Amino acid sequence: MCAGACKGVVLALFYGASRDLQPRPSVRKHMNAEQAYETMIALSREETLLASCLDLLEWDEEVSMPRDGVEHRAEQRALLAGLVHDRETDPRYEELLAAVEGSALVSDPESAAAVNVREIRRSFKKERRMPRALVEEWARVTSIAQQTWAESRRNDDYASFAPWLEQIFALARERADAVGYEGTRYDALLDDFEPGMTTERLVDVLSNLQQRLVPLVASFRDTPASSEMLERDFPLERQKLFVESAAAALGFDPRGGRLDVSQHPFCSAIGPGDVRIALRYHPRDFGQGFFALMHELGHALYDQGLDRAFYGTPMGDAASLGVHESQSRLWENHVGRSEGFWRHFYPPLCDAFPEALNDVSLDAFRRAMNHVAPGPIRVNADEVTYDLHITIRFELELALLSGDLRAAELPGAWNELYERHLGVRPRNDREGCLQDIHWSEGLIGYFPTYSLGNVYAAQLFAAAERAVGPLEESFARGEFAPLREWLREHVHRHGMRWPVPELIARATGEGPDASYLVESLTRRYRDGH
Ligand code: ZN
């Protein structure tokens, strides 16, 4: 799962200027709308400042904490998480929102004040509607379910996990009913990750994607393996130097961020001027460190491109998980796998690793980077097959949520869909329905954001190209600013100003449409096939 940046959307990791901390905001009687709004923004900033402390602790835990610090760190995190939750549900919000809503301050729905009030109301309403008993039960069940999942996966014993999965989906139904929804229960869950998206619209986008990807993937089944040259010796220190210089060339601001090493790649936006990327390198797999950089860099550029003036408020926060993921997938796939990119970067790469690459042409190297092979494991999937892993999960979680599919029946349904859509049958449940941690954590409605990210990425890339001219040509000249600045102008700086479908429509001229992704994959992979 994508860490850091994605968590940032959920927790809204922002800090406020220190002046916002003294004195503590309080609700005064007979406040006018302006005063109420200022107090509310101060509360929002305090909440996000606190949450950013939690994020820094999490970064430290992943990157540099000594092993024996784990128990003390767990206590620190639990305390801070509780304080953040108290702030999120602070009853003062109700009074402040009531004083601002309907006032002249929010009459223009696109103004920063109106956006902030709309989004604070949305999340406050949700948090307040969740009964405390359900919050506690949710935490208890998902905590045990995660442990059970890990053990079931280790032992390839799905039967011991099934009752917990059944319970998680039952609790998800309760949660959806508690917070409320207009269309279907799944809408309520989806809203946690992709505000503004509906199940109906998602079915439309993803089923179109699935129908068109299945035959494309089938046409790749006989491609012989050709990625051997990426599994030669790539000394770690030289990989790090290459990746650092690539990050700087692509526009990662080193004064406002850093690169580190960790077990799992992630990007963490601690605050303005502090966006951190952590990568995992492998001495015999160049692609692992490099694509992790491109992915996390996309998240980091988004975080560095948010408008600092709105820091600590929804206007200064990412639009959604799907939009965050669109930025990472855009830089990873549309830039990092492109011919133009490697026309610029392959000569310095060969200089850095002459032993590994002296007999490899640019063309052979690119084919290796873009090798397509359907397999059972999502996290190992190539760009072309990836979204079919997601559409399968989407179909299954809709069926599990509606009760049409019981948890006990999941392995059979899972394997059948893999066979039908990807042409592979998992050999066991470890390779099948036990491979992902998400459902055990209660993350239902999360998987589609990965594919939405891919859909938005292709659509945004095409729109950027229409606006600024052939991008591959500029990449070949080492110019990445035209793309980066277009994204900043049309996506990053708007924060949560519009619901996501509207943000995409304003940036690209039309609502979310999977055709751009399918066309891009067909063009790029058919040519190199
Ligand atoms: Zn990601």
Coordinates of C-alpha atoms and ligand atoms in Angstrom, one line a residue:
M1 CA 0.0 0.0 0.0
C2 CA 1.1 3.5 -0.7
A3 CA 2.1 4.9 2.7
G4 CA 2.9 8.4 3.8
A5 CA 1.3 10.7 1.3
C6 CA -1.9 8.7 1.3
K7 CA -2.1 8.7 5.0
G8 CA -1.6 12.4 4.8
V9 CA -4.9 12.8 3.0
V10 CA -6.8 10.9 5.7
L11 CA -5.2 12.6 8.7
A12 CA -4.8 16.0 7.1
L13 CA -1.3 16.6 8.2
F14 CA -0.8 20.2 8.6
Y15 CA 0.6 22.7 11.1
G16 CA -0.4 26.2 11.9
A17 CA 1.8 29.1 12.6
S18 CA 2.8 29.3 16.3
R19 CA 0.6 32.4 16.9
D20 CA -2.4 30.2 16.3
L21 CA -1.6 28.3 19.5
Q22 CA -1.8 31.1 22.0
P23 CA -4.4 31.6 23.3
R24 CA -6.4 28.5 22.6
P25 CA -9.4 29.2 20.3
S26 CA -12.6 29.5 22.2
V27 CA -16.2 30.1 21.1
R28 CA -17.3 33.6 22.2
K29 CA -21.0 34.4 22.6
H30 CA -22.5 36.4 19.7
M31 CA -19.6 35.8 17.4
N32 CA -20.1 37.1 13.9
A33 CA -19.3 34.9 10.9
E34 CA -15.8 36.2 10.4
Q35 CA -14.8 35.7 14.0
A36 CA -16.4 32.2 13.9
Y37 CA -14.5 31.3 10.7
E38 CA -11.2 32.5 12.1
T39 CA -11.7 30.5 15.3
M40 CA -12.6 27.4 13.2
I41 CA -9.5 27.8 11.0
A42 CA -7.4 28.1 14.1
L43 CA -8.9 24.9 15.5
S44 CA -8.3 23.1 12.1
R45 CA -4.6 24.3 12.1
E46 CA -4.1 23.1 15.7
E47 CA -5.6 19.7 14.8
T48 CA -3.3 19.3 11.8
L49 CA -0.2 20.5 13.7
L50 CA -0.8 17.8 16.2
A51 CA -1.4 15.2 13.5
S52 CA 1.9 16.3 11.9
C53 CA 3.8 15.4 15.1
L54 CA 2.3 11.9 14.8
D55 CA 3.5 11.7 11.2
L56 CA 7.0 12.7 12.2
L57 CA 7.0 9.9 14.8
E58 CA 5.9 7.4 12.2
W59 CA 8.6 8.6 9.8
D60 CA 11.2 8.2 12.5
E61 CA 9.9 4.7 13.4
E62 CA 10.2 3.6 9.7
V63 CA 13.6 5.2 9.0
S64 CA 15.8 5.6 12.1
M65 CA 14.3 4.4 15.4
P66 CA 16.3 1.7 17.3
R67 CA 14.4 -1.6 17.5
D68 CA 13.9 -1.5 21.3
G69 CA 12.1 1.8 21.1
V70 CA 9.0 0.2 19.7
E71 CA 6.9 0.0 22.9
H72 CA 7.6 3.6 24.0
R73 CA 6.8 4.7 20.4
A74 CA 3.5 2.8 20.5
E75 CA 2.6 4.7 23.7
Q76 CA 3.6 8.1 22.2
R77 CA 1.5 7.3 19.0
A78 CA -1.5 6.1 20.9
L79 CA -1.5 9.3 23.1
L80 CA -1.2 11.6 20.1
A81 CA -3.8 9.7 18.1
G82 CA -6.3 10.1 20.9
L83 CA -5.6 13.8 21.1
V84 CA -6.0 14.2 17.4
H85 CA -9.3 12.3 17.5
D86 CA -10.5 14.6 20.4
R87 CA -9.7 17.6 18.2
E88 CA -11.6 16.1 15.2
T89 CA -14.7 15.7 17.2
D90 CA -14.4 19.0 19.2
P91 CA -18.0 20.1 19.9
R92 CA -17.0 23.7 19.3
Y93 CA -17.1 22.9 15.5
E94 CA -20.8 22.6 15.6
E95 CA -21.4 26.1 16.9
L96 CA -18.7 27.6 14.7
L97 CA -20.1 25.9 11.6
A98 CA -23.6 27.1 12.4
A99 CA -22.3 30.7 12.7
V100 CA -20.6 30.6 9.4
E101 CA -22.9 28.5 7.2
G102 CA -25.4 30.6 5.3
S103 CA -23.4 33.8 5.9
A104 CA -22.1 36.2 3.2
L105 CA -18.6 34.8 3.9
V106 CA -19.4 31.5 2.1
S107 CA -21.8 32.9 -0.6
D108 CA -19.2 32.1 -3.4
P109 CA -19.0 28.3 -3.3
E110 CA -15.5 28.4 -4.9
S111 CA -14.0 30.8 -2.3
A112 CA -11.5 29.4 0.2
A113 CA -13.9 30.0 3.1
A114 CA -16.7 28.2 1.4
V115 CA -14.5 25.2 0.5
N116 CA -13.1 25.0 4.0
V117 CA -16.5 25.2 5.6
R118 CA -17.9 22.6 3.3
E119 CA -15.1 20.1 3.9
I120 CA -14.9 20.7 7.7
R121 CA -18.7 20.1 7.9
R122 CA -18.4 16.9 5.8
S123 CA -15.8 15.3 8.0
F124 CA -17.2 16.6 11.3
K125 CA -20.6 15.2 10.4
K126 CA -19.2 11.8 9.7
E127 CA -17.0 11.6 12.8
R128 CA -20.0 12.7 15.0
R129 CA -22.4 10.2 13.5
M130 CA -20.2 7.3 14.4
P131 CA -21.4 5.9 17.8
R132 CA -18.5 5.5 20.2
A133 CA -19.3 1.8 20.6
L134 CA -18.9 1.3 16.9
V135 CA -15.6 3.2 16.8
E136 CA -14.3 1.0 19.6
E137 CA -15.6 -2.2 18.1
W138 CA -14.1 -1.3 14.8
A139 CA -10.7 -0.7 16.4
R140 CA -10.9 -3.9 18.3
V141 CA -12.0 -6.2 15.4
T142 CA -9.5 -4.7 12.9
S143 CA -6.6 -5.0 15.3
I144 CA -7.3 -8.7 15.9
A145 CA -8.2 -9.3 12.3
Q146 CA -4.8 -7.9 11.2
Q147 CA -2.9 -10.3 13.4
T148 CA -5.2 -13.2 12.3
W149 CA -4.7 -12.3 8.7
A150 CA -0.9 -12.3 9.1
E151 CA -1.0 -15.7 10.7
S152 CA -3.5 -17.1 8.1
R153 CA -1.3 -15.8 5.3
R154 CA 1.8 -17.4 6.8
N155 CA 0.1 -20.7 7.2
D156 CA -2.0 -20.5 4.0
D157 CA -5.1 -21.1 6.2
Y158 CA -7.9 -18.9 4.9
A159 CA -10.5 -20.7 7.0
S160 CA -9.2 -19.1 10.2
F161 CA -9.4 -15.6 8.7
A162 CA -12.9 -15.9 7.1
P163 CA -15.0 -15.3 10.3
W164 CA -13.0 -12.0 10.9
L165 CA -13.5 -10.9 7.3
E166 CA -17.3 -11.6 7.7
Q167 CA -17.3 -9.5 10.8
I168 CA -15.4 -6.6 9.2
F169 CA -17.9 -6.4 6.3
A170 CA -20.8 -6.5 8.9
L171 CA -19.2 -3.6 10.7
A172 CA -18.6 -1.8 7.5
R173 CA -22.4 -2.0 6.8
E174 CA -23.1 -0.6 10.3
R175 CA -20.6 2.2 9.7
A176 CA -22.2 3.1 6.3
D177 CA -25.6 3.1 7.9
A178 CA -24.4 5.3 10.8
V179 CA -22.7 8.0 8.6
G180 CA -25.4 7.9 6.0
Y181 CA -25.4 7.9 2.2
E182 CA -27.5 9.0 -0.8
G183 CA -27.0 6.1 -3.2
T184 CA -25.6 2.9 -1.9
R185 CA -23.8 1.8 1.3
Y186 CA -20.5 1.6 -0.7
D187 CA -20.8 5.3 -1.3
A188 CA -20.4 6.0 2.4
L189 CA -17.2 3.9 2.5
L190 CA -15.8 5.3 -0.7
D191 CA -16.3 8.8 0.7
D192 CA -13.5 8.3 3.2
F193 CA -11.0 8.0 0.4
E194 CA -12.5 9.6 -2.7
P195 CA -14.9 12.3 -1.8
G196 CA -17.3 13.2 -4.6
M197 CA -17.0 9.8 -6.3
T198 CA -20.1 7.6 -6.3
T199 CA -20.4 3.8 -6.7
E200 CA -22.5 4.3 -9.9
R201 CA -19.8 6.4 -11.5
L202 CA -17.1 4.2 -10.3
V203 CA -18.8 1.1 -11.8
D204 CA -19.0 3.0 -15.0
V205 CA -15.3 4.0 -15.1
L206 CA -13.9 0.7 -13.9
S207 CA -16.1 -1.7 -15.9
N208 CA -15.2 0.2 -19.0
L209 CA -11.5 -0.2 -18.0
Q210 CA -11.9 -3.9 -17.3
Q211 CA -13.7 -4.7 -20.5
R212 CA -11.0 -3.1 -22.6
L213 CA -8.0 -4.3 -20.6
V214 CA -8.9 -8.0 -20.6
P215 CA -8.3 -8.5 -24.4
L216 CA -5.2 -6.3 -24.3
V217 CA -3.6 -8.4 -21.5
A218 CA -4.6 -11.6 -23.3
S219 CA -2.5 -10.4 -26.3
F220 CA 0.6 -10.2 -24.1
R221 CA 0.5 -13.7 -22.7
D222 CA 3.1 -15.2 -25.0
T223 CA 5.7 -12.4 -24.6
P224 CA 9.0 -14.0 -23.6
A225 CA 10.8 -12.8 -20.4
S226 CA 13.3 -10.1 -21.3
S227 CA 14.2 -8.3 -18.0
E228 CA 17.3 -10.2 -17.1
M229 CA 19.6 -7.2 -17.5
L230 CA 17.8 -5.4 -14.7
E231 CA 18.8 -8.2 -12.3
R232 CA 22.6 -7.7 -12.6
D233 CA 24.9 -6.0 -10.0
F234 CA 23.8 -2.4 -9.3
P235 CA 25.9 -1.3 -6.3
L236 CA 23.7 0.5 -3.7
E237 CA 25.8 3.6 -3.2
R238 CA 25.8 4.3 -6.9
Q239 CA 22.0 3.6 -7.1
K240 CA 21.5 6.2 -4.4
L241 CA 23.6 8.8 -6.2
F242 CA 21.7 8.2 -9.5
V243 CA 18.3 8.5 -7.8
E244 CA 19.3 11.7 -5.9
S245 CA 20.4 13.4 -9.1
A246 CA 17.3 12.2 -11.0
A247 CA 15.0 13.6 -8.1
A248 CA 16.7 17.0 -8.3
A249 CA 16.5 17.1 -12.1
L250 CA 12.7 16.3 -12.0
G251 CA 12.1 19.2 -9.6
F252 CA 12.2 17.7 -6.1
D253 CA 13.2 20.6 -3.8
P254 CA 16.1 19.3 -1.7
R255 CA 15.8 22.3 0.7
G256 CA 12.2 21.3 1.4
G257 CA 12.6 17.6 1.6
R258 CA 15.0 14.6 2.0
L259 CA 15.6 11.1 0.7
D260 CA 16.2 8.2 3.1
V261 CA 16.2 4.4 3.1
S262 CA 13.5 2.3 4.7
Q263 CA 11.9 -1.2 4.6
H264 CA 8.9 0.1 2.6
P265 CA 8.9 3.0 0.2
F266 CA 6.8 5.9 1.2
C267 CA 6.4 9.7 1.1
S268 CA 5.6 11.7 4.2
A269 CA 4.5 15.3 4.1
I270 CA 5.5 16.5 7.6
G271 CA 4.7 20.1 6.9
P272 CA 5.6 23.1 4.6
G273 CA 9.2 22.8 3.6
D274 CA 9.5 19.3 4.9
V275 CA 8.4 16.5 2.5
R276 CA 10.3 13.2 3.0
I277 CA 10.8 10.3 0.6
A278 CA 12.0 6.9 1.9
L279 CA 13.1 4.2 -0.6
R280 CA 14.1 0.6 -0.6
Y281 CA 17.0 -0.4 -2.9
H282 CA 18.0 -3.9 -4.0
P283 CA 21.6 -4.6 -5.2
R284 CA 20.4 -6.9 -8.0
D285 CA 17.2 -5.2 -9.0
F286 CA 17.6 -1.7 -10.4
G287 CA 13.9 -1.2 -11.0
Q288 CA 12.9 -1.6 -7.4
G289 CA 14.7 1.6 -6.1
F290 CA 14.2 3.5 -9.3
F291 CA 10.4 3.0 -9.7
A292 CA 9.9 3.6 -6.0
L293 CA 11.6 6.9 -6.4
M294 CA 9.4 7.9 -9.4
H295 CA 6.3 6.9 -7.6
E296 CA 7.1 8.6 -4.3
L297 CA 8.4 11.7 -6.1
G298 CA 5.0 12.1 -7.7
H299 CA 3.4 12.2 -4.2
A300 CA 6.2 14.6 -3.0
L301 CA 5.8 17.0 -5.9
Y302 CA 2.0 17.2 -5.1
D303 CA 2.7 17.9 -1.5
Q304 CA 5.4 20.5 -2.3
G305 CA 2.9 22.0 -4.8
L306 CA 0.0 22.6 -2.4
D307 CA -0.7 26.2 -1.6
R308 CA 1.2 27.1 1.7
A309 CA -1.1 30.0 2.3
F310 CA -3.9 27.5 3.0
Y311 CA -1.9 25.3 5.1
G312 CA -3.8 23.5 7.9
T313 CA -7.1 23.8 6.0
P314 CA -8.9 21.7 3.4
M315 CA -8.0 24.2 0.7
G316 CA -4.3 23.4 1.4
D317 CA -4.9 19.6 1.5
A318 CA -4.8 17.0 -1.3
A319 CA -8.1 16.5 -3.2
S320 CA -8.3 12.7 -2.5
L321 CA -6.3 9.5 -2.4
G322 CA -7.1 8.9 -6.1
V323 CA -5.7 12.3 -7.1
H324 CA -2.6 11.7 -4.9
E325 CA -2.1 8.4 -6.5
S326 CA -2.6 9.9 -10.0
Q327 CA 0.5 12.1 -9.3
S328 CA 2.6 9.1 -8.3
R329 CA 1.5 6.9 -11.2
L330 CA 1.9 9.8 -13.7
W331 CA 5.6 10.2 -12.8
E332 CA 6.2 6.5 -12.4
N333 CA 4.6 5.3 -15.6
H334 CA 4.1 8.1 -18.0
V335 CA 7.5 9.8 -17.3
G336 CA 9.7 7.1 -15.8
R337 CA 8.9 4.4 -18.4
S338 CA 8.9 6.8 -21.4
E339 CA 11.4 6.8 -24.3
G340 CA 12.1 10.5 -23.9
F341 CA 13.0 10.1 -20.3
W342 CA 15.5 7.4 -21.0
R343 CA 17.0 9.2 -24.0
H344 CA 18.0 11.8 -21.5
F345 CA 18.9 9.5 -18.5
Y346 CA 20.3 6.3 -20.1
P347 CA 23.8 7.8 -20.9
P348 CA 24.4 8.8 -17.2
L349 CA 22.9 5.5 -16.1
C350 CA 25.4 3.6 -18.3
D351 CA 28.2 5.8 -16.8
A352 CA 27.1 4.9 -13.3
F353 CA 26.8 1.1 -14.0
P354 CA 29.1 0.3 -16.9
E355 CA 29.6 -3.3 -15.8
A356 CA 25.9 -4.1 -15.8
L357 CA 24.9 -2.1 -18.9
N358 CA 27.8 -2.1 -21.4
D359 CA 26.2 -4.6 -23.7
V360 CA 22.6 -3.3 -23.3
S361 CA 21.1 -0.9 -25.9
L362 CA 18.7 1.8 -24.9
D363 CA 15.9 -0.1 -26.7
A364 CA 16.6 -3.4 -24.9
F365 CA 16.7 -1.6 -21.6
R366 CA 13.4 0.1 -22.1
R367 CA 11.8 -3.2 -23.2
A368 CA 13.1 -4.8 -20.0
M369 CA 11.6 -1.9 -17.9
N370 CA 8.3 -2.3 -19.6
H371 CA 8.0 -6.1 -19.5
V372 CA 4.4 -7.4 -19.3
A373 CA 3.5 -10.7 -17.6
P374 CA 0.2 -11.5 -16.0
G375 CA 0.7 -13.0 -12.5
P376 CA -1.4 -13.6 -9.4
I377 CA 0.3 -10.9 -7.1
R378 CA -0.9 -7.3 -7.3
V379 CA 2.2 -5.6 -5.9
N380 CA 4.4 -7.4 -8.5
A381 CA 2.1 -6.5 -11.3
D382 CA 3.3 -4.5 -14.4
E383 CA 1.5 -1.4 -15.6
V384 CA -0.8 -3.1 -18.1
T385 CA -2.1 -5.9 -15.8
Y386 CA -2.2 -3.8 -12.6
D387 CA -5.7 -2.5 -12.9
L388 CA -7.3 -5.9 -13.5
H389 CA -6.1 -6.8 -10.0
I390 CA -8.0 -3.7 -8.7
T391 CA -11.2 -4.3 -10.7
I392 CA -11.3 -7.8 -9.3
R393 CA -11.1 -6.6 -5.8
F394 CA -13.7 -3.9 -6.5
E395 CA -16.2 -6.4 -7.8
L396 CA -15.5 -8.7 -4.8
E397 CA -15.8 -6.0 -2.1
L398 CA -19.1 -4.9 -3.6
A399 CA -20.4 -8.4 -3.4
L400 CA -19.1 -8.9 0.1
L401 CA -20.6 -5.7 1.3
S402 CA -24.0 -6.4 -0.2
G403 CA -23.9 -9.9 1.3
D404 CA -24.3 -11.6 -2.1
L405 CA -20.9 -13.2 -1.4
R406 CA -20.1 -14.7 2.0
A407 CA -16.6 -14.5 3.3
A408 CA -16.3 -18.3 3.3
E409 CA -16.9 -18.3 -0.5
L410 CA -14.2 -15.7 -1.2
P411 CA -11.4 -18.0 -2.3
G412 CA -13.4 -19.7 -5.0
A413 CA -14.8 -16.4 -6.4
W414 CA -11.3 -14.8 -6.3
N415 CA -9.6 -17.6 -8.2
E416 CA -12.4 -17.8 -10.8
L417 CA -12.1 -14.0 -11.5
Y418 CA -8.3 -14.3 -11.8
E419 CA -8.6 -17.1 -14.3
R420 CA -11.3 -15.3 -16.3
H421 CA -9.6 -11.8 -16.4
L422 CA -5.9 -12.4 -16.1
G423 CA -5.6 -16.0 -17.3
V424 CA -3.8 -17.1 -14.1
R425 CA -5.1 -19.2 -11.3
P426 CA -3.4 -18.7 -7.8
R427 CA -1.8 -21.9 -6.6
N428 CA -3.0 -21.2 -3.0
D429 CA -4.7 -18.5 -1.0
R430 CA -1.4 -16.9 0.0
E431 CA -1.1 -16.1 -3.7
G432 CA -4.8 -15.4 -3.9
C433 CA -7.3 -13.8 -1.5
L434 CA -4.8 -13.6 1.5
Q435 CA -2.2 -11.4 -0.3
D436 CA -3.4 -7.9 0.7
I437 CA -3.6 -6.5 4.2
H438 CA -6.3 -3.9 3.3
W439 CA -9.5 -5.6 4.2
S440 CA -8.1 -6.9 7.5
E441 CA -7.5 -3.2 8.4
G442 CA -11.0 -2.3 7.5
L443 CA -10.0 -0.5 4.4
I444 CA -13.0 -1.1 2.2
G445 CA -13.5 1.3 -0.7
Y446 CA -9.7 2.0 -0.8
F447 CA -8.6 -0.3 -3.7
P448 CA -10.5 1.6 -6.4
T449 CA -8.4 4.7 -5.6
Y450 CA -5.4 2.9 -7.1
S451 CA -7.1 2.5 -10.5
L452 CA -8.7 5.9 -10.3
G453 CA -5.2 7.2 -9.9
N454 CA -4.2 5.5 -13.1
V455 CA -7.2 6.7 -14.9
Y456 CA -6.7 10.3 -13.8
A457 CA -2.9 10.1 -14.5
A458 CA -3.4 9.1 -18.2
Q459 CA -6.1 11.8 -18.6
L460 CA -4.0 14.5 -17.0
F461 CA -0.9 13.6 -19.0
A462 CA -2.9 13.8 -22.2
A463 CA -4.3 17.2 -21.3
A464 CA -0.9 18.5 -20.2
E465 CA 0.5 17.4 -23.6
R466 CA -2.3 19.1 -25.5
A467 CA -1.5 22.3 -23.5
V468 CA 2.3 22.4 -23.5
G469 CA 3.3 20.3 -26.6
P470 CA 5.1 17.0 -27.0
L471 CA 6.3 16.0 -23.5
E472 CA 8.6 13.2 -24.6
E473 CA 10.5 15.7 -26.6
S474 CA 11.0 17.9 -23.6
F475 CA 11.9 14.9 -21.4
A476 CA 14.6 14.0 -23.9
R477 CA 16.1 17.5 -23.5
G478 CA 16.0 17.0 -19.7
E479 CA 13.1 19.5 -19.3
F480 CA 10.5 18.4 -16.8
A481 CA 9.3 21.8 -15.6
P482 CA 6.6 22.2 -18.3
L483 CA 4.8 19.1 -17.1
R484 CA 5.4 19.8 -13.4
E485 CA 4.2 23.4 -13.7
W486 CA 1.1 22.4 -15.6
L487 CA 0.2 19.9 -12.8
R488 CA 0.9 22.6 -10.2
E489 CA -1.3 25.1 -12.0
H490 CA -4.2 22.7 -12.7
V491 CA -4.1 20.2 -9.8
H492 CA -1.8 20.9 -6.9
R493 CA -2.6 24.4 -6.0
H494 CA -6.3 23.9 -5.9
G495 CA -6.3 21.5 -2.9
M496 CA -9.9 20.4 -2.1
R497 CA -11.5 23.3 -4.0
W498 CA -13.7 21.1 -6.1
P499 CA -15.0 17.5 -5.8
V500 CA -12.6 15.3 -7.7
P501 CA -14.8 14.7 -10.8
E502 CA -15.0 18.4 -11.2
L503 CA -11.3 19.0 -10.6
I504 CA -10.5 16.4 -13.4
A505 CA -13.1 18.0 -15.7
R506 CA -11.7 21.5 -15.2
A507 CA -8.1 20.3 -15.7
T508 CA -8.8 18.1 -18.7
G509 CA -12.1 19.3 -20.2
E510 CA -14.1 16.2 -19.3
G511 CA -15.0 14.0 -16.4
P512 CA -13.1 10.9 -15.4
D513 CA -12.8 8.6 -18.4
A514 CA -10.8 5.3 -18.6
S515 CA -10.4 5.6 -22.3
Y516 CA -7.2 7.7 -22.0
L517 CA -5.6 5.0 -19.9
V518 CA -6.5 2.2 -22.3
E519 CA -5.3 4.2 -25.3
S520 CA -2.1 5.2 -23.6
L521 CA -1.3 1.5 -22.6
T522 CA -2.3 0.2 -26.0
R523 CA -0.1 2.8 -27.8
R524 CA 2.9 2.5 -25.6
Y525 CA 2.9 -1.3 -25.1
R526 CA 1.8 -2.3 -28.6
D527 CA 4.6 -0.3 -30.1
G528 CA 7.2 -2.0 -28.0
H529 CA 5.6 -5.4 -28.2
Ligands
ZN1 ZN 1.2 5.8 -3.9

